[in-house]
Coordinates of N, CA and C in Angstrom, one line a residue:
M1406 N 42.3 19.6 -47.0 CA 41.5 20.4 -46.1 C 40.1 20.6 -46.7
K1407 N 40.1 20.9 -48.0 CA 38.8 21.2 -48.7 C 38.0 19.9 -48.7
K1408 N 38.6 18.7 -48.8 CA 37.9 17.5 -48.8 C 37.1 17.3 -47.4
Y1409 N 37.8 17.6 -46.3 CA 37.2 17.4 -45.0 C 36.1 18.4 -44.8
F1410 N 36.3 19.7 -45.3 CA 35.2 20.7 -45.2 C 34.0 20.2 -46.0
L1411 N 34.2 19.7 -47.2 CA 33.1 19.3 -48.1 C 32.4 18.1 -47.4
L1412 N 33.2 17.2 -46.9 CA 32.6 16.0 -46.2 C 31.7 16.4 -45.0
A1413 N 32.2 17.4 -44.2 CA 31.4 17.9 -43.1 C 30.2 18.6 -43.6
L1414 N 30.2 19.3 -44.6 CA 29.1 20.0 -45.2 C 28.0 19.0 -45.7
I1415 N 28.5 18.0 -46.4 CA 27.6 17.0 -46.9 C 26.9 16.2 -45.7
C1416 N 27.7 15.9 -44.7 CA 27.1 15.2 -43.5 C 26.0 16.1 -42.9
L1417 N 26.3 17.4 -42.8 CA 25.3 18.3 -42.1 C 24.1 18.4 -43.0
A1418 N 24.2 18.4 -44.3 CA 23.1 18.5 -45.2 C 22.2 17.2 -45.1
Y1419 N 22.8 16.1 -45.1 CA 22.1 14.8 -45.0 C 21.4 14.7 -43.6
G1420 N 22.2 15.2 -42.6 CA 21.6 15.1 -41.3 C 20.4 16.0 -41.1
S1421 N 20.3 17.1 -41.7 CA 19.2 18.0 -41.6 C 18.0 17.4 -42.4
V1422 N 18.3 16.7 -43.5 CA 17.2 16.1 -44.3 C 16.5 15.0 -43.5
Y1423 N 17.3 14.1 -42.8 CA 16.8 13.0 -42.1 C 16.4 13.3 -40.7
A1424 N 16.6 14.5 -40.2 CA 16.4 14.8 -38.8 C 14.9 14.7 -38.5
Q1425 N 14.6 14.1 -37.4 CA 13.2 13.9 -37.0 C 12.8 15.1 -36.1
P1426 N 11.7 15.8 -36.3 CA 11.3 16.9 -35.5 C 10.9 16.3 -34.1
N1427 N 11.1 17.1 -33.1 CA 10.7 16.7 -31.7 C 9.2 16.8 -31.6
P1428 N 8.5 15.7 -31.3 CA 7.1 15.7 -31.2 C 6.6 16.6 -30.1
D1429 N 7.3 16.8 -29.0 CA 6.9 17.7 -28.0 C 6.9 19.1 -28.5
S1430 N 7.9 19.5 -29.3 CA 7.9 20.9 -29.8 C 6.8 21.0 -30.8
L1431 N 6.4 20.0 -31.6 CA 5.3 20.1 -32.5 C 4.0 20.3 -31.7
A1432 N 3.8 19.5 -30.6 CA 2.6 19.7 -29.8 C 2.6 21.1 -29.2
Y1433 N 3.7 21.6 -28.8 CA 3.8 22.9 -28.2 C 3.4 24.0 -29.3
Q1434 N 3.9 23.8 -30.5 CA 3.6 24.7 -31.6 C 2.1 24.7 -31.9
N1435 N 1.5 23.5 -32.0 CA 0.1 23.3 -32.2 C -0.7 24.0 -31.1
Q1436 N -0.3 23.8 -29.9 CA -1.0 24.4 -28.8 C -0.9 25.9 -28.8
R1437 N 0.2 26.5 -29.2 CA 0.3 27.9 -29.4 C -0.6 28.4 -30.5
K1438 N -0.7 27.6 -31.6 CA -1.6 28.0 -32.7 C -3.1 28.0 -32.2
I1439 N -3.4 27.0 -31.4 CA -4.8 27.0 -30.9 C -5.1 28.2 -30.0
I1440 N -4.1 28.6 -29.1 CA -4.4 29.7 -28.3 C -4.4 31.0 -29.1
N1441 N -3.6 31.1 -30.1 CA -3.6 32.3 -30.9 C -4.9 32.4 -31.7
D1442 N -5.4 31.3 -32.2 CA -6.7 31.3 -32.9 C -7.8 31.7 -31.9
M1443 N -7.8 31.2 -30.7 CA -8.8 31.6 -29.7 C -8.7 33.1 -29.3
L1444 N -7.5 33.6 -29.2 CA -7.3 35.0 -29.0 C -7.9 35.9 -30.1
A1445 N -7.7 35.4 -31.3 CA -8.2 36.1 -32.5 C -9.8 36.1 -32.4
A1446 N -10.3 34.9 -32.1 CA -11.8 34.8 -32.0 C -12.3 35.7 -30.8
R1447 N -11.6 35.8 -29.7 CA -12.0 36.7 -28.6 C -12.0 38.1 -29.1
A1448 N -10.9 38.5 -29.8 CA -10.9 39.9 -30.3 C -12.1 40.2 -31.2
A1449 N -12.5 39.2 -32.1 CA -13.6 39.4 -32.9 C -14.9 39.5 -32.1
K1450 N -15.0 38.7 -31.1 CA -16.2 38.7 -30.2 C -16.3 40.1 -29.4
F1451 N -15.1 40.6 -29.0 CA -15.1 41.8 -28.3 C -15.5 43.0 -29.2
S1452 N -15.1 42.9 -30.5 CA -15.6 44.0 -31.4 C -17.1 43.8 -31.6
Q1453 N -17.7 42.6 -31.6 CA -19.1 42.4 -31.7 C -19.8 43.0 -30.5
Y1454 N -19.2 42.8 -29.3 CA -19.7 43.3 -28.1 C -19.7 44.8 -28.1
D1455 N -18.6 45.4 -28.6 CA -18.5 46.9 -28.7 C -19.6 47.4 -29.6
A1456 N -19.8 46.7 -30.7 CA -20.8 47.1 -31.7 C -22.2 47.0 -31.1
S1457 N -22.4 45.9 -30.3 CA -23.8 45.7 -29.7 C -24.1 46.8 -28.6
L1458 N -23.0 47.3 -28.0 CA -23.3 48.3 -27.0 C -23.7 49.6 -27.7
S1459 N -23.2 49.8 -28.9 CA -23.5 51.1 -29.5 C -24.9 51.0 -30.3
K1460 N -25.5 49.8 -30.3 CA -26.8 49.7 -31.0 C -27.9 50.2 -30.0
H1461 N -28.7 51.1 -30.5 CA -29.8 51.6 -29.8 C -31.1 51.5 -30.6
T1462 N -31.8 50.4 -30.5 CA -33.0 50.2 -31.4 C -34.3 50.6 -30.8
G1463 N -34.2 51.2 -29.6 CA -35.5 51.5 -28.9 C -35.9 52.9 -29.3
I1464 N -37.1 53.3 -28.7 CA -37.6 54.6 -29.0 C -36.7 55.7 -28.4
F1465 N -36.6 56.8 -29.1 CA -35.8 57.9 -28.7 C -34.3 57.5 -28.6
G1466 N -33.8 56.5 -29.3 CA -32.4 56.1 -29.3 C -32.0 55.4 -28.1
M1467 N -32.9 54.8 -27.4 CA -32.5 54.1 -26.1 C -32.3 52.6 -26.4
Q1468 N -31.6 51.9 -25.5 CA -31.3 50.5 -25.7 C -32.5 49.8 -25.2
T1469 N -32.8 48.7 -25.9 CA -34.0 47.9 -25.4 C -33.4 46.7 -24.6
K1470 N -34.4 46.0 -24.0 CA -33.9 44.8 -23.2 C -33.3 43.8 -24.2
K1471 N -33.8 43.7 -25.4 CA -33.2 42.8 -26.4 C -31.8 43.1 -26.7
D1472 N -31.5 44.5 -26.8 CA -30.1 44.9 -27.1 C -29.2 44.6 -25.9
I1473 N -29.7 44.8 -24.7 CA -28.9 44.5 -23.5 C -28.6 43.0 -23.4
R1474 N -29.7 42.2 -23.7 CA -29.5 40.7 -23.6 C -28.5 40.2 -24.7
R1475 N -28.6 40.8 -25.9 CA -27.6 40.4 -26.9 C -26.2 40.8 -26.5
S1476 N -26.0 42.0 -25.9 CA -24.7 42.4 -25.4 C -24.2 41.4 -24.3
N1477 N -25.2 41.1 -23.4 CA -24.8 40.2 -22.3 C -24.4 38.8 -22.8
D1478 N -25.2 38.3 -23.8 CA -24.9 37.0 -24.4 C -23.5 37.0 -25.1
I1479 N -23.2 38.1 -25.7 CA -21.8 38.2 -26.3 C -20.8 38.3 -25.2
L1480 N -21.0 39.0 -24.2 CA -20.1 39.1 -23.1 C -19.9 37.8 -22.4
M1481 N -21.0 37.0 -22.2 CA -20.8 35.7 -21.6 C -20.0 34.8 -22.6
D1482 N -20.2 34.9 -23.9 CA -19.4 34.1 -24.8 C -17.9 34.5 -24.7
I1483 N -17.6 35.8 -24.5 CA -16.2 36.3 -24.3 C -15.7 35.7 -23.0
V1484 N -16.4 35.6 -22.0 CA -16.0 35.0 -20.7 C -15.7 33.6 -20.9
S1485 N -16.6 32.9 -21.6 CA -16.4 31.5 -21.9 C -15.1 31.2 -22.7
T1486 N -14.9 32.1 -23.7 CA -13.7 32.0 -24.5 C -12.4 32.3 -23.6
D1487 N -12.5 33.3 -22.7 CA -11.4 33.5 -21.8 C -11.1 32.3 -20.9
N1488 N -12.1 31.7 -20.4 CA -11.9 30.4 -19.6 C -11.2 29.4 -20.5
N1489 N -11.7 29.2 -21.7 CA -11.0 28.2 -22.6 C -9.6 28.6 -22.9
I1490 N -9.3 29.9 -23.0 CA -7.9 30.3 -23.3 C -7.1 30.0 -22.1
L1491 N -7.6 30.3 -20.9 CA -6.8 29.9 -19.7 C -6.6 28.5 -19.6
Q1492 N -7.5 27.6 -19.9 CA -7.3 26.2 -19.9 C -6.2 25.8 -20.9
Q1493 N -6.3 26.3 -22.1 CA -5.4 26.0 -23.1 C -4.0 26.5 -22.8
T1494 N -3.9 27.6 -22.1 CA -2.7 28.2 -21.6 C -2.0 27.3 -20.6
K1495 N -2.8 26.7 -19.7 CA -2.3 25.8 -18.7 C -1.7 24.6 -19.4
V1496 N -2.4 24.1 -20.5 CA -1.9 22.9 -21.2 C -0.6 23.3 -21.9
L1497 N -0.5 24.6 -22.4 CA 0.7 25.0 -23.1 C 1.8 25.1 -22.0
L1498 N 1.6 25.6 -20.8 CA 2.6 25.7 -19.8 C 3.0 24.3 -19.4
T1499 N 2.1 23.4 -19.3 CA 2.4 22.0 -19.0 C 3.4 21.4 -20.0
L1500 N 3.0 21.6 -21.3 CA 3.9 21.2 -22.4 C 5.3 21.8 -22.3
K1501 N 5.3 23.1 -22.0 CA 6.6 23.7 -21.9 C 7.4 23.2 -20.7
N1502 N 6.7 23.0 -19.6 CA 7.4 22.4 -18.4 C 7.9 21.0 -18.7
N1503 N 7.1 20.2 -19.4 CA 7.5 18.9 -19.8 C 8.7 18.9 -20.7
Q1504 N 8.8 19.9 -21.6 CA 10.0 20.0 -22.5 C 11.2 20.4 -21.6
L1505 N 11.0 21.3 -20.7 CA 12.1 21.7 -19.8 C 12.5 20.5 -19.0
D1506 N 11.5 19.8 -18.4 CA 11.9 18.6 -17.6 C 12.6 17.6 -18.4
Y1507 N 12.2 17.3 -19.7 CA 12.8 16.4 -20.6 C 14.3 16.8 -20.9
R1508 N 14.4 18.1 -21.1 CA 15.8 18.7 -21.4 C 16.6 18.5 -20.2
T1509 N 16.1 18.8 -19.0 CA 16.8 18.6 -17.8 C 17.2 17.2 -17.6
F1510 N 16.3 16.3 -17.8 CA 16.5 14.8 -17.7 C 17.7 14.4 -18.7
Q1511 N 17.6 14.9 -19.9 CA 18.6 14.6 -20.9 C 20.0 15.1 -20.4
Q1512 N 20.0 16.4 -19.9 CA 21.3 16.9 -19.4 C 21.8 16.2 -18.3
Q1513 N 20.9 15.8 -17.3 CA 21.3 15.0 -16.2 C 21.9 13.6 -16.6
S1514 N 21.2 13.0 -17.6 CA 21.6 11.7 -18.0 C 23.0 11.8 -18.7
I1515 N 23.2 12.9 -19.5 CA 24.4 13.1 -20.2 C 25.5 13.3 -19.2
Q1516 N 25.2 14.2 -18.2 CA 26.2 14.4 -17.1 C 26.5 13.2 -16.3
T1517 N 25.5 12.3 -16.1 CA 25.8 11.0 -15.4 C 26.7 10.2 -16.2
K1518 N 26.4 10.1 -17.5 CA 27.2 9.3 -18.4 C 28.7 9.8 -18.5
V1519 N 28.8 11.1 -18.5 CA 30.1 11.7 -18.5 C 30.9 11.4 -17.2
K1520 N 30.2 11.5 -16.1 CA 30.8 11.2 -14.8 C 31.2 9.7 -14.7
E1521 N 30.3 8.8 -15.2 CA 30.6 7.4 -15.2 C 31.9 7.1 -16.1
T1522 N 31.9 7.8 -17.3 CA 33.0 7.6 -18.2 C 34.3 8.1 -17.5
E1523 N 34.2 9.3 -16.9 CA 35.4 9.8 -16.2 C 35.8 8.9 -15.1
D1524 N 34.9 8.4 -14.3 CA 35.2 7.5 -13.2 C 35.8 6.2 -13.7
N1525 N 35.3 5.7 -14.8 CA 35.9 4.5 -15.4 C 37.3 4.7 -15.9
T1526 N 37.5 5.9 -16.6 CA 38.8 6.2 -17.1 C 39.8 6.4 -15.9
I1527 N 39.4 7.0 -14.9 CA 40.2 7.2 -13.7 C 40.5 5.8 -13.1
G1528 N 39.5 5.0 -13.0 CA 39.7 3.6 -12.5 C 40.7 2.8 -13.3
F1529 N 40.5 2.9 -14.7 CA 41.5 2.2 -15.6 C 42.9 2.8 -15.4
M1530 N 43.0 4.1 -15.3 CA 44.3 4.7 -15.2 C 45.0 4.2 -13.8
T1531 N 44.2 4.2 -12.8 CA 44.7 3.7 -11.5 C 45.1 2.3 -11.6
T1532 N 44.3 1.4 -12.2 CA 44.7 0.0 -12.3 C 45.9 -0.1 -13.2
I1533 N 46.0 0.6 -14.2 CA 47.2 0.6 -15.1 C 48.5 1.0 -14.3
N1534 N 48.3 2.0 -13.5 CA 49.5 2.5 -12.7 C 49.9 1.4 -11.7
K1535 N 48.9 0.8 -11.0 CA 49.2 -0.2 -10.0 C 49.9 -1.4 -10.7
L1536 N 49.4 -1.8 -11.9 CA 50.0 -2.9 -12.6 C 51.4 -2.6 -13.0
R1537 N 51.6 -1.3 -13.4 CA 53.0 -0.9 -13.8 C 53.9 -1.0 -12.6
N1538 N 53.5 -0.5 -11.5 CA 54.3 -0.6 -10.3 C 54.6 -2.0 -9.9
Q1539 N 53.6 -2.9 -9.9 CA 53.8 -4.3 -9.6 C 54.8 -4.9 -10.6
N1540 N 54.7 -4.5 -11.9 CA 55.6 -5.1 -12.9 C 57.0 -4.6 -12.6
E1541 N 57.2 -3.4 -12.2 CA 58.5 -2.9 -11.9 C 59.1 -3.6 -10.6
K1542 N 58.2 -3.8 -9.6 CA 58.7 -4.5 -8.4 C 59.1 -6.0 -8.8
L1543 N 58.3 -6.6 -9.6 CA 58.6 -8.0 -10.0 C 59.9 -8.0 -10.8
K1544 N 60.1 -7.0 -11.7 CA 61.4 -7.0 -12.5 C 62.5 -6.8 -11.5
A1545 N 62.4 -6.0 -10.5 CA 63.4 -5.8 -9.5 C 63.7 -7.1 -8.7
Q1546 N 62.6 -7.8 -8.4 CA 62.8 -9.0 -7.6 C 63.5 -10.1 -8.5
V1547 N 63.1 -10.1 -9.8 CA 63.8 -11.0 -10.7 C 65.3 -10.7 -10.8
Q1548 N 65.6 -9.4 -10.9 CA 67.0 -9.1 -11.0 C 67.8 -9.5 -9.7
I1549 N 67.1 -9.3 -8.6 CA 67.8 -9.6 -7.3 C 67.9 -11.2 -7.3
A1550 N 66.9 -11.9 -7.7 CA 67.0 -13.4 -7.7 C 68.1 -13.8 -8.7
E1551 N 68.2 -13.2 -9.8 CA 69.2 -13.6 -10.8 C 70.6 -13.3 -10.2
K1552 N 70.8 -12.2 -9.5 CA 72.1 -11.9 -8.9 C 72.4 -12.9 -7.8
S1553 N 71.4 -13.2 -7.0 CA 71.7 -14.1 -5.9 C 71.9 -15.5 -6.5
E1554 N 71.3 -15.9 -7.6 CA 71.5 -17.2 -8.3 C 72.9 -17.2 -8.8
S1555 N 73.3 -16.1 -9.5 CA 74.7 -16.1 -10.0 C 75.7 -16.2 -8.9
K1556 N 75.5 -15.5 -7.8 CA 76.4 -15.6 -6.6 C 76.4 -17.0 -6.1
M1557 N 75.2 -17.6 -6.0 CA 75.2 -19.0 -5.5 C 75.9 -19.9 -6.4
K1558 N 75.8 -19.8 -7.7 CA 76.5 -20.6 -8.7 C 78.0 -20.4 -8.6
F1559 N 78.4 -19.1 -8.4 CA 79.8 -18.8 -8.2 C 80.4 -19.6 -7.0
W1560 N 79.7 -19.5 -5.9 CA 80.2 -20.1 -4.6 C 80.1 -21.6 -4.7
L1561 N 79.1 -22.2 -5.5 CA 79.0 -23.6 -5.7 C 80.2 -24.1 -6.5
I1562 N 80.5 -23.3 -7.5 CA 81.7 -23.7 -8.4 C 83.0 -23.6 -7.6
I1563 N 83.1 -22.6 -6.7 CA 84.3 -22.5 -5.9 C 84.4 -23.7 -4.9
L1564 N 83.2 -24.0 -4.3 CA 83.2 -25.2 -3.4 C 83.5 -26.5 -4.2
L1565 N 83.0 -26.6 -5.4 CA 83.3 -27.8 -6.2 C 84.7 -27.9 -6.5
I1566 N 85.3 -26.7 -6.9 CA 86.7 -26.7 -7.2 C 87.5 -27.1 -5.9
L1567 N 87.2 -26.5 -4.8 CA 87.9 -26.8 -3.5 C 87.7 -28.3 -3.2
F1568 N 86.5 -28.8 -3.4 CA 86.3 -30.2 -3.1 C 87.1 -31.1 -4.0
I1569 N 87.2 -30.7 -5.3 CA 88.0 -31.5 -6.3 C 89.5 -31.4 -5.9
I1570 N 89.9 -30.2 -5.5 CA 91.3 -30.0 -5.2 C 91.6 -30.8 -3.9
T1571 N 90.7 -30.7 -2.9 CA 90.9 -31.5 -1.7 C 90.9 -32.9 -1.9
S1572 N 90.0 -33.4 -2.8 CA 89.9 -34.8 -3.1 C 91.2 -35.3 -3.8
I1573 N 91.6 -34.5 -4.7 CA 92.9 -34.8 -5.4 C 94.1 -34.9 -4.4
L1574 N 94.1 -33.9 -3.5 CA 95.2 -33.9 -2.5 C 95.1 -35.1 -1.6
L1575 N 93.9 -35.4 -1.1 CA 93.7 -36.6 -0.3 C 94.1 -37.9 -1.0
I1576 N 93.6 -38.0 -2.2 CA 94.0 -39.2 -3.0 C 95.5 -39.2 -3.2
A1577 N 96.0 -38.1 -3.5 CA 97.5 -38.0 -3.8 C 98.2 -38.4 -2.5
G1578 N 97.7 -37.9 -1.3 CA 98.4 -38.2 0.0 C 98.3 -39.6 0.3
K1579 N 97.1 -40.3 0.0 CA 96.9 -41.7 0.3 C 97.8 -42.5 -0.7
Y1580 N 97.9 -42.0 -1.9 CA 98.7 -42.7 -2.9 C 100.2 -42.7 -2.4
R1581 N 100.6 -41.6 -1.9 CA 102.0 -41.5 -1.4 C 102.2 -42.4 -0.2
T1582 N 101.2 -42.4 0.7 CA 101.4 -43.2 1.8 C 101.4 -44.7 1.5
I1583 N 100.6 -45.0 0.5 CA 100.6 -46.4 0.0 C 102.0 -46.7 -0.6
K1584 N 102.5 -45.8 -1.4 CA 103.8 -46.0 -2.0 C 105.0 -46.1 -1.0
A1585 N 104.8 -45.3 0.0 CA 105.9 -45.3 1.0 C 105.8 -46.4 1.9

């Protein structure tokens, strides 16, 4: 029992070493990393925007047109980053849907193969049962034929014996008539 357990453990260890990663899941992970990096950049830009709103470089602590333009530029950059994040999220969802579609395809193909195998097995079993029934019928016919053959041989022997006896009696009768 220990040998089988160790063999299974070794097979699993070698299998994990030589296992190929799924390229779709790698693309999915890379896409997630891109989106997370973009979200971190957006958070940094938002903190810059917040800082630019608090800057008041004008006279009497007022905001100048330059401060407002700088804040608007940062805000436009944030909007641009948000649009890129949405586009990358669509790509991520497409990858996820493709993975789900591929898994569904794999499951359907496996189910199809299982169904075909079951159908083949049932077909083979049906064929085997039909052949067994035919074999039993043929054996029964052979036994009936052998019985009828043995009966026919028996009656032929009886007829032959009767023919021989009748022939002997006729010959003996003719022999007596010739003698008399």
